[in-house]
XYZ file of C-alpha atoms in Angstrom:
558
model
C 0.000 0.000 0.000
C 1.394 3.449 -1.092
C 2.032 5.336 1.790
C 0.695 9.236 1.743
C 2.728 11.541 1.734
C 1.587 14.540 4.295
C 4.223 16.824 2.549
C 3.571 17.734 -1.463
C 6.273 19.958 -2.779
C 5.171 20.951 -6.460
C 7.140 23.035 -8.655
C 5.512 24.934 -11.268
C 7.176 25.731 -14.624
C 6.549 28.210 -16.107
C 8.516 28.050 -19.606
C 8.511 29.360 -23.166
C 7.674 26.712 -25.561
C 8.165 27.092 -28.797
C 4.958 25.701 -31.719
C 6.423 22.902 -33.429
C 9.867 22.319 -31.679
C 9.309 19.451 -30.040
C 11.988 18.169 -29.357
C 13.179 21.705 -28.246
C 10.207 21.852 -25.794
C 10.898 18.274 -24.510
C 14.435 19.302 -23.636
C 13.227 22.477 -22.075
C 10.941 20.305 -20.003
C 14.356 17.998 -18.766
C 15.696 21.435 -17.706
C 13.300 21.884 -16.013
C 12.342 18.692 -14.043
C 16.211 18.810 -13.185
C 16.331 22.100 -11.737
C 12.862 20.805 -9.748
C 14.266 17.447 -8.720
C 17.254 19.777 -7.137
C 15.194 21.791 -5.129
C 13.427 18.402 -3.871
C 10.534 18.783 -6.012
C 8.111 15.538 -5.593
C 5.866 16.779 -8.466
C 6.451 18.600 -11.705
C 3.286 20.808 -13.091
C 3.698 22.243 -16.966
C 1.739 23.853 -19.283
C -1.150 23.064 -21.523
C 0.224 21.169 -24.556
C 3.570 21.999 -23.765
C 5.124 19.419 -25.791
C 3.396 20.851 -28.937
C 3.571 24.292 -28.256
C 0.270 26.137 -27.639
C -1.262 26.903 -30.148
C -0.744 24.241 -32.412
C -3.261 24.916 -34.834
C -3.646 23.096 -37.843
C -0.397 21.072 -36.796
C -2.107 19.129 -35.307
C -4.044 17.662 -38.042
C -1.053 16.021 -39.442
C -0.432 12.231 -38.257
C 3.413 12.496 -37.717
C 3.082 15.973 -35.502
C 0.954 14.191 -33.324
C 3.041 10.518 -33.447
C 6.047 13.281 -32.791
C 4.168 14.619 -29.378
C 3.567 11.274 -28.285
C 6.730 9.966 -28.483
C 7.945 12.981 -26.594
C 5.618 12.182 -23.491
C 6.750 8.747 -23.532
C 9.842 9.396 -23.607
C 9.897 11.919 -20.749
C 7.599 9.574 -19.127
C 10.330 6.987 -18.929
C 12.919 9.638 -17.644
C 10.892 9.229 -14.094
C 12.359 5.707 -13.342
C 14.904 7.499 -11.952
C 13.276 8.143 -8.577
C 12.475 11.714 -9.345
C 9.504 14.000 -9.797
C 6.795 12.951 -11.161
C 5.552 15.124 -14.177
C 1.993 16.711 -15.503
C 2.981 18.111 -19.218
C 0.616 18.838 -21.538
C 0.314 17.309 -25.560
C -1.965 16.149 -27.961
C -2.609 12.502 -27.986
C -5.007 10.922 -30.770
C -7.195 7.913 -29.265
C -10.005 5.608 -30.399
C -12.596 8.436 -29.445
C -10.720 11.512 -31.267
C -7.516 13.598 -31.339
C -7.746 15.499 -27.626
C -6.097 18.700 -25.941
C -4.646 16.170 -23.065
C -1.874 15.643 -20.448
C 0.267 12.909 -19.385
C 0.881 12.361 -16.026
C 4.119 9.908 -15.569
C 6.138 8.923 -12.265
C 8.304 5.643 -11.664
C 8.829 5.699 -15.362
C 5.302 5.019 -16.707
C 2.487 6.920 -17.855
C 0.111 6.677 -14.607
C -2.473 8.544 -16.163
C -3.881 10.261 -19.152
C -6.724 13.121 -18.765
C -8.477 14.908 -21.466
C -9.485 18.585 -22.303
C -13.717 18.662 -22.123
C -14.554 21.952 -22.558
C -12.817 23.183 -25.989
C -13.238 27.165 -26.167
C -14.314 28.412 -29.345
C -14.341 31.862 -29.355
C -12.249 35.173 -29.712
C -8.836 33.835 -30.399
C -9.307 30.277 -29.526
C -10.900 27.560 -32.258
C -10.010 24.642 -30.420
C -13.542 22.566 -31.799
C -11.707 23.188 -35.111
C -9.133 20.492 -34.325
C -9.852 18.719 -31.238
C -12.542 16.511 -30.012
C -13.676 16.767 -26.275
C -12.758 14.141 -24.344
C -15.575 11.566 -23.439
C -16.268 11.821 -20.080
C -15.120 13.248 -16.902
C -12.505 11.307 -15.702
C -11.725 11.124 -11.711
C -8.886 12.409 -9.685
C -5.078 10.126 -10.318
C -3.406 8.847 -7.030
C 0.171 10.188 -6.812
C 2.137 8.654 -4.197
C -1.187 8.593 -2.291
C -2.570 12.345 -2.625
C -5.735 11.898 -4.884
C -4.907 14.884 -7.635
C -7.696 16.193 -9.920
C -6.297 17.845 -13.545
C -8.779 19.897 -15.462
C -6.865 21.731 -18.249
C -7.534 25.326 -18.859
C -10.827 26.154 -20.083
C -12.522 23.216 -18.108
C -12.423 25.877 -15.069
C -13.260 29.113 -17.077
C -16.880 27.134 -18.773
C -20.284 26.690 -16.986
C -19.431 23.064 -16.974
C -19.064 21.418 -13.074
C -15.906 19.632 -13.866
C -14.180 21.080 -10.452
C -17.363 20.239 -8.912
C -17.187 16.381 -9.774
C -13.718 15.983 -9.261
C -13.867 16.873 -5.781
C -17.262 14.503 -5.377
C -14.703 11.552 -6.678
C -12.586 12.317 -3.900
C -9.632 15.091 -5.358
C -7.831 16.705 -2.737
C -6.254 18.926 -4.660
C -6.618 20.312 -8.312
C -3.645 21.215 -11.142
C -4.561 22.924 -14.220
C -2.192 23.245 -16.869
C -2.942 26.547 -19.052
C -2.278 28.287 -21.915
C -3.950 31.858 -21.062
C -2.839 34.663 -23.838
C -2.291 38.101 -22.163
C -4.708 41.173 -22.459
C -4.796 44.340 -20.029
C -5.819 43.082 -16.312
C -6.246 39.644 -17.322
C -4.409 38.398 -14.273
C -7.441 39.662 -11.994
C -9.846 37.990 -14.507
C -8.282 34.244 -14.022
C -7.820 35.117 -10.276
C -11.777 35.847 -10.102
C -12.300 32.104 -11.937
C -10.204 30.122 -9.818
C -12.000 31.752 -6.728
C -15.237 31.226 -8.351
C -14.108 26.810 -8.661
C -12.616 27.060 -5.443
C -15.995 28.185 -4.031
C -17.948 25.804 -5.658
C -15.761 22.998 -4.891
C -13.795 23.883 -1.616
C -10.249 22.281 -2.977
C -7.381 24.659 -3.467
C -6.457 24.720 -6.992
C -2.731 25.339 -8.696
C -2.984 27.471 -12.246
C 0.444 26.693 -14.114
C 0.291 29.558 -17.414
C 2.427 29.369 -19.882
C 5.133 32.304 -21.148
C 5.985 33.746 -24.353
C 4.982 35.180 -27.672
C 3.202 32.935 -30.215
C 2.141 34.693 -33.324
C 0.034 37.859 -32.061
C -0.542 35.852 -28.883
C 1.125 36.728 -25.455
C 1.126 34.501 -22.771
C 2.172 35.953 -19.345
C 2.962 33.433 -16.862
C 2.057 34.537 -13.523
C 1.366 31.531 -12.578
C -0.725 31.110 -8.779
C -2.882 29.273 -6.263
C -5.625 29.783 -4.614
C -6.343 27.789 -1.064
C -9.355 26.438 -0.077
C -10.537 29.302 2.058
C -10.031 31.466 -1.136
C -6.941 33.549 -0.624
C -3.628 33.888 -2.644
C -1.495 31.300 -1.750
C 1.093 32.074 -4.362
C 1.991 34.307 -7.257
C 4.803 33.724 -9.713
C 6.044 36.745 -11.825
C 4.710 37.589 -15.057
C 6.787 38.227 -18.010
C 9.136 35.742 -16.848
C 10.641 32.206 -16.883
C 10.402 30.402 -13.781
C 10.504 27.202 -11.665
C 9.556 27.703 -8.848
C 8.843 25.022 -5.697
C 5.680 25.292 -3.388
C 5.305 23.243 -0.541
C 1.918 22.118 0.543
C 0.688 20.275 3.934
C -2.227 18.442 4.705
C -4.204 19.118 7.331
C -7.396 18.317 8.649
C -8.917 20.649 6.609
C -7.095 19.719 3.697
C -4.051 21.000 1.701
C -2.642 24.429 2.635
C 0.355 26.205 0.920
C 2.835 26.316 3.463
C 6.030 28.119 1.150
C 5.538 29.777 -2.587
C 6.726 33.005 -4.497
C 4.918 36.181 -3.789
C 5.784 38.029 -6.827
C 4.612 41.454 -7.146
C 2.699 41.675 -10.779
C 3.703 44.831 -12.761
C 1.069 48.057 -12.982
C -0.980 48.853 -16.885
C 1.788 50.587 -18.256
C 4.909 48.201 -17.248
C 2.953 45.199 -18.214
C 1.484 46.007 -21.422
C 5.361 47.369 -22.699
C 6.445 44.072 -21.364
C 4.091 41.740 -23.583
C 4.732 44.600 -25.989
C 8.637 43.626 -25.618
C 8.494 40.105 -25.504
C 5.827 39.347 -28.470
C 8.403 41.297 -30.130
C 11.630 39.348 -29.101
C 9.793 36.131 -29.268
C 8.616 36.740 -32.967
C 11.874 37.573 -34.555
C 13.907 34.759 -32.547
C 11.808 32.259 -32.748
C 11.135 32.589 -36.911
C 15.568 32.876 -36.866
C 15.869 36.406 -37.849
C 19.688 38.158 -36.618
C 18.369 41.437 -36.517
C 15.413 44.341 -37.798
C 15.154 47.279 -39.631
C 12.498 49.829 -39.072
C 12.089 53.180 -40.623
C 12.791 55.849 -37.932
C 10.332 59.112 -38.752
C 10.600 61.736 -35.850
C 7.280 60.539 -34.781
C 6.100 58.489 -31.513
C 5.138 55.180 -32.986
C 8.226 54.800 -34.747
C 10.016 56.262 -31.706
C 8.477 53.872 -29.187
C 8.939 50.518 -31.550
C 12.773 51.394 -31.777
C 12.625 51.402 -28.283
C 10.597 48.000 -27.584
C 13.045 46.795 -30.484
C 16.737 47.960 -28.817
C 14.805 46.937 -25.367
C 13.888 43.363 -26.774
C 16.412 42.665 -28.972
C 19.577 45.082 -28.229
C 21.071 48.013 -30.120
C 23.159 46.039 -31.975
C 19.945 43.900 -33.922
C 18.481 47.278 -35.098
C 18.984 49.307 -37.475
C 16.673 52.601 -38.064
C 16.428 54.461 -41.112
C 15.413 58.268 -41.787
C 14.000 58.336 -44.863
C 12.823 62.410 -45.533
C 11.869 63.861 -48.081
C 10.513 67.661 -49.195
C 7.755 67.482 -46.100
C 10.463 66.418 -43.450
C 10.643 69.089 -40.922
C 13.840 70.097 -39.677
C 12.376 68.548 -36.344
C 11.687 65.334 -37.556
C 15.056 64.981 -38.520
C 16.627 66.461 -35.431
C 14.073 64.053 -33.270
C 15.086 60.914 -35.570
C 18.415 61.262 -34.860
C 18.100 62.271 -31.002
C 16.455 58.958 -30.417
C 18.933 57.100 -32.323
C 21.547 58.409 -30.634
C 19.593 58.064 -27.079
C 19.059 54.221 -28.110
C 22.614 53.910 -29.542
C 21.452 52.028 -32.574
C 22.159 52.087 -35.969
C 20.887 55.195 -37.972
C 21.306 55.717 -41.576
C 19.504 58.518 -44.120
C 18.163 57.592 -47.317
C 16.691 60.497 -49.441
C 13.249 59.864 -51.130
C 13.513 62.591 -53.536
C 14.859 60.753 -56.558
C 12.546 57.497 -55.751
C 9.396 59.689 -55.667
C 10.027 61.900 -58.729
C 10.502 59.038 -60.968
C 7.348 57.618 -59.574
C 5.989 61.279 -60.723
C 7.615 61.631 -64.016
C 6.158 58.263 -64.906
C 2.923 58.710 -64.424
C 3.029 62.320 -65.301
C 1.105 61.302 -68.855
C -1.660 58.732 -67.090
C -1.961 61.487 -63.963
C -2.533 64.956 -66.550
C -5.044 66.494 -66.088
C -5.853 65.387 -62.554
C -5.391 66.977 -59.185
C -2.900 65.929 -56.931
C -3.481 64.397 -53.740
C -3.431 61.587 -51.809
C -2.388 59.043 -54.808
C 0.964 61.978 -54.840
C 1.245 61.141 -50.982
C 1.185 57.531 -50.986
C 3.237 57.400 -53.451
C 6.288 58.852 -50.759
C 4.891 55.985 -48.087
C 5.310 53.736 -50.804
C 8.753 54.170 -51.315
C 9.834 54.490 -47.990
C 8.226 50.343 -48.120
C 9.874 49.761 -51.040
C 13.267 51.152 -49.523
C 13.160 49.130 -46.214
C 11.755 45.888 -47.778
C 15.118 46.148 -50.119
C 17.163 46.414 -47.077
C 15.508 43.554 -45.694
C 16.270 41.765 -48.821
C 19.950 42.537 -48.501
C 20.745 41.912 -45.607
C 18.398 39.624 -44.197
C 16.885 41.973 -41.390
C 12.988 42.154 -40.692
C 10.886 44.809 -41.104
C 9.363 46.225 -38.278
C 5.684 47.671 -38.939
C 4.930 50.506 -36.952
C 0.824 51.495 -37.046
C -0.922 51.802 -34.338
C -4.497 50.580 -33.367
C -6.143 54.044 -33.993
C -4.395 54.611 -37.582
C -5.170 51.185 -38.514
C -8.516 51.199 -37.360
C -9.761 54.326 -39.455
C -7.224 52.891 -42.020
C -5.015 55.550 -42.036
C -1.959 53.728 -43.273
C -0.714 52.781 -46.922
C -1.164 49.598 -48.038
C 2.632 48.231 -49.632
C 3.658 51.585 -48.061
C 4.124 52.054 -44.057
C 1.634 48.880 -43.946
C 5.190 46.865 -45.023
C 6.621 44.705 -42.630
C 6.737 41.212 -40.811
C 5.762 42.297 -37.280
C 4.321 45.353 -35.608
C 4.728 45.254 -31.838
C 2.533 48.171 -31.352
C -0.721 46.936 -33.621
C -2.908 46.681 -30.909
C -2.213 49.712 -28.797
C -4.373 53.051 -29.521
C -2.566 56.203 -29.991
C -3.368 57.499 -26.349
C -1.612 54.163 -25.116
C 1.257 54.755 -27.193
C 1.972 58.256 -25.117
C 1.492 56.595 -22.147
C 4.066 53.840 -22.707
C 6.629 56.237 -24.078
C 6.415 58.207 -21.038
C 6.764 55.245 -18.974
C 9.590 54.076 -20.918
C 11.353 57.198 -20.517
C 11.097 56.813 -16.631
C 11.795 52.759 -16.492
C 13.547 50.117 -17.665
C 11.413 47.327 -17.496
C 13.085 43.427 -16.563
C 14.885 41.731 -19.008
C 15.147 44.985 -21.198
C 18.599 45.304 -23.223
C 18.032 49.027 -23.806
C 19.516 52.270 -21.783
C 18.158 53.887 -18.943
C 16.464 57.594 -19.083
C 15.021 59.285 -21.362
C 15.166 57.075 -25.057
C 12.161 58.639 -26.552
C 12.688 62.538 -26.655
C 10.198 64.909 -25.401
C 9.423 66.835 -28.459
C 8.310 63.520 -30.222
C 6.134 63.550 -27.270
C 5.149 66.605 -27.039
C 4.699 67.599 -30.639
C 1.330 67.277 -33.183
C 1.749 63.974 -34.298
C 1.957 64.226 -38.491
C 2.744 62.430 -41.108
C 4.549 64.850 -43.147
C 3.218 64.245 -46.941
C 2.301 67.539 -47.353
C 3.400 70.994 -46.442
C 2.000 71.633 -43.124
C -0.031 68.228 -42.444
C -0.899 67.296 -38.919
C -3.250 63.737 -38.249
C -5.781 66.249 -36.469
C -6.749 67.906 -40.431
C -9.026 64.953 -41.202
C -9.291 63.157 -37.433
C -11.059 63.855 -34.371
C -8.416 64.854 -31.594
C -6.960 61.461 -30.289
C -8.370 61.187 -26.986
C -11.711 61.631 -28.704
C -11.166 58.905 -31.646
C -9.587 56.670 -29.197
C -12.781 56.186 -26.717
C -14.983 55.944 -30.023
C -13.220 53.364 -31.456
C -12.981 51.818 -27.830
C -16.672 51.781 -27.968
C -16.877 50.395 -31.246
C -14.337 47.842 -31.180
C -13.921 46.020 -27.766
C -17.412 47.101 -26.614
C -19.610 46.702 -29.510
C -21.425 49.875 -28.722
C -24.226 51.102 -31.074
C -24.034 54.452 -32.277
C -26.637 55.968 -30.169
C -25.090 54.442 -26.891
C -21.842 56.318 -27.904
C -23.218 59.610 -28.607
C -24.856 59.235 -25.037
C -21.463 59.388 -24.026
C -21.032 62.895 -25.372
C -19.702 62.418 -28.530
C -20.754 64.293 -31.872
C -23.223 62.211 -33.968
C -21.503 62.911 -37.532
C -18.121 62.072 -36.233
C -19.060 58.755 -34.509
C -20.858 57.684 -37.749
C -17.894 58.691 -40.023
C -15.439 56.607 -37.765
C -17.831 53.742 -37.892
C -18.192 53.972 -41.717
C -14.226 54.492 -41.815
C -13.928 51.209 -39.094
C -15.745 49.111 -41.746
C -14.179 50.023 -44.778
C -10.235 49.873 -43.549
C -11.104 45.953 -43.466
C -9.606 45.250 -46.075
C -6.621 46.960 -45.123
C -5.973 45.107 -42.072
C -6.319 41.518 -43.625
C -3.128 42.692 -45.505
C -1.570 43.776 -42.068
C 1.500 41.999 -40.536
C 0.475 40.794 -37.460
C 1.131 42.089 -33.984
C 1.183 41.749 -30.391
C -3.046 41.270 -28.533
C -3.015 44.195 -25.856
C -6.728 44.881 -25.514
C -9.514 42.464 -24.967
C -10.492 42.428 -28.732
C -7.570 43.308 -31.093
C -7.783 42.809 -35.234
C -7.470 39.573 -36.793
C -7.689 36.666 -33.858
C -10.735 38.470 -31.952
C -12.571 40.683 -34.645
C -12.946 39.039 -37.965
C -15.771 41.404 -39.590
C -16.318 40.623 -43.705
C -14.646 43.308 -45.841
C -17.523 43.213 -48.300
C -20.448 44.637 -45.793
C -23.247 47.613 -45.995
C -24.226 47.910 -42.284
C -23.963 50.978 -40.654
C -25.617 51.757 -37.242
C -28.130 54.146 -37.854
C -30.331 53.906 -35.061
């Protein structure tokens, strides 16, 4: 008879997988049990499909990804004969009834256990139903070393379904879930609220284990925790980071308690969105094996703040900025370029547009007589400003950095094949007024794990200044926009919120101008399907969370 054990000490690890690399991920995880197994770690938690990466997507439709995951587990399963921790890691494993979102849970060099995913989420950026089938039933808690452990993975906590609730009634005395949670703004409070909610309902404590690290536009966080049975904190892991860290839990005659864990303090708004900001960044160009980026460096605050995220993520040496002016470029803009160059210690090199741009001209001077100029004349200087930066991509093998924000690319102020260029844009899903607030930030921090300088990178006249994109004498963005704060909470309405138009003027807004942004919302669609992708900041960025048709008529008129 197995004797219990009246001490559990669990480390959590919290890693960066990487989609695909699993053989990667399976040595990350051997890390990683032998850091635990040092620190006299009886149990190993991971993350949801760790061994696959999360999300897999459409990988996992293909017979040798999944015969690849499984032989991973396995494998790692029969690492445990040695006497050390037992492990919970997450993978996909195809079985008579379906391919499911599962874990493995191995000690003594066998596969004790397998559990499967029930409650697939299929909504915003998850399409789980797309790929996976739920698993059958509700299966009851595993017996490790004597302590009856219940596993629900991810979403099986967040849905309506009483998974917790039955688990517990089977006689868990303690619940794991394995995660993979992508980041928005305050999201940490949100999954605190849901594992208070289960703990509530079924009075067990409950360890959530989140995975780290940029996938695509995805963010996940870490800060991993626990919550006890009488519903307080019992630890927090940091966010942002990679960790393994031990917690040691009792049993009582109440239950389990969490005797020892991290307390880590979790960054405020403005440090934690520049830090998924940062690492969706990082992540993105290491992970797809680029050496370095290339962005072009205007005078203005979007390209200001992505060198920054860029030298902070990557380090001054992996980026090089380029001023590219041409009739329109202030004196300023040049000055301001150059300032936060120099601040960042980066690269900086000038390339004229003049010659580019009057070819373009004298080429289509016979199609264009006739005609007045305008905006065709302006994006035809955005254009080759792309044109310039995707050639020194080209060359030298450095990726473009896209740098629109959420407010521009909402209203679809940006040039397709122009400014729109680019394999990532780490600031796609931050509105203009956010991108202020960060830069200030910036300039007063230097968040963890940033490779960048200290004080003041972004300079205070780019701050401070009317933001403009300089294709005409004179232009500022506030000719043809509603000031920013003002277009910001519209499109806030209209975009995360759903708000009808009539709920929006309520708010004090001017009827015309919340029905032109709507109209201008809409018709950008098309515009954004061609977009690079970028980091998810809000609730409800462009792309995972809002897919809206680019052919559509409706407009909210009351």
């Amino acid at each position: 008879m197995t004797k219990k054990l009246d001490i559990l000490r669990i480390a959590v690890a919290q890693l960066n997988p990487t989609v695909g690399d699993i053989s990667g991920n399976l040595a990350k995880a051997r890390e990683a049990r032998a850091d635990a197994a040092r620190q006299g770690a009886d149990l190993v938690l991971y993350t949801e499909l760790f061994l696959a990466g999360y999300p897999p997507e459409d990988l996992v439709l293909k017979p040798a990804f999944l015969k690849a995951c499984e032989k991973a587990a396995q494998d790692f399963a029969a690492d445990t004969a040695d006497g050390g921790p037992g492990v919970i890691i997450g993978t996909p494993l195809k079985r008579k009834s379906g391919t499911h979102n599962s874990i493995v849970f191995a000690d003594g060099g066998k596969i004790i256990a397998e559990r499967y995913k029930l409650d697939l989420p299929n909504y915003g950026e998850f399409d789980e139903k797309r790929v996976f089938q739920a698993g059958p039933e509700i299966q009851g808690p595993v017996n490790f070393r004597g302590v009856r452990i219940g596993v629900p993975i991810c979403e099986d906590i967040w849905g309506d379904v009483d998974i917790c609730e039955t688990l517990a009634e089977s006689g868990a005395e303690i619940l794991l879930v394995p995660n993979g949670s992508p980041y928005y703004r305050a999201k940490i409070d949100v999954r605190h609220q849901v594992v208070i909610r289960q703990v509530i309902e079924c009075g067990l404590p409950m360890i959530y284990a989140n995975q780290l690290g940029g996938q695509d536009e995805l963010i996940f966080d870490g800060a991993s925790f626990a919550i006890g049975s009488d519903k307080t904190l019992a630890f927090q892991m940091s966010q942002f980071e990679e960790a393994v860290d031990i917690t040691t839990w009792k049993r009582t005659d109440g239950g389990w308690i969490c005797s020892e864990g991290p307390m880590s303090k979790i960054p405020d708004r403005e440090e934690a969105d520049y830090r998924a900001c940062m690492l969706g960044l990082r992540d993105y160009v290491n992970k797809n094996g680029f050496k370095n980026v290339v962005l072009g460096l205007s005078g203005g605050i979007d390209s200001a703040i992505c060198a920054a995220l860029a030298v902070d993520a990557l380090g001054e040496e992996r980026l090089r900025a380029v001023m590219m002016p041409y009739r329109y470029t202030s004196k300023d803009s040049l000055k301001d370029a150059e300032d936060c160059a120099r601040a960042l210690g980066c690269r900086y090199d000038i390339v004229p547009i003049f010659e580019p741009v009057e070819g373009f001209l004298h080429a289509l001077t016979q199609m264009f007589e006739g005609t007045k100029e305008g905006i065709t004349e302006e994006n035809l200087q955005s254009r080759a400003r792309g044109t310039i930066l995707m050639a020194i991509s080209n060359k030298f093998g450095s990726m473009v950095v896209t740098t629109g924000n959420k407010s521009e690319m909402s209203v679809g102020y940006a040039t397709l094949y122009g400014d729109m260029n680019g394999g990532f844009n780490p600031i796609k899903d931050l509105y203009k007024m956010q991108v202020y607030a960060l830069s200030r930030w910036r300039n007063s921090h230097v968040p963890p794990g940033a490779l960048g300088p200290s004080g003041e990178v972004i300079p205070k006249n780019i701050i401070d200044k009317a933001p403009s994109a300089e294709l005409r004498e004179n232009q500022t963005d506030q000719d043809s926009l509603p000031p920013y704060p003002v277009l910001d909470d519209i499109l806030e309405c209209l975009v995360e919120n759903e708000m009808g138009v009539d709920d929006i003027v309520a708010r004090g807004h001017d009827r015309a101008t919340v029905t032109r942004i709507e109209h201008l919302l809409y018709i950008a669609e098309y515009k954004r399907r061609q977009a690079a992708p970028g980091v998810k900041i809000t609730r409800k960025n462009f792309g995972r969370d809002r897919r809206y048709p680019i052919t559509n008529r409706f407009r909210d008129r009351g």
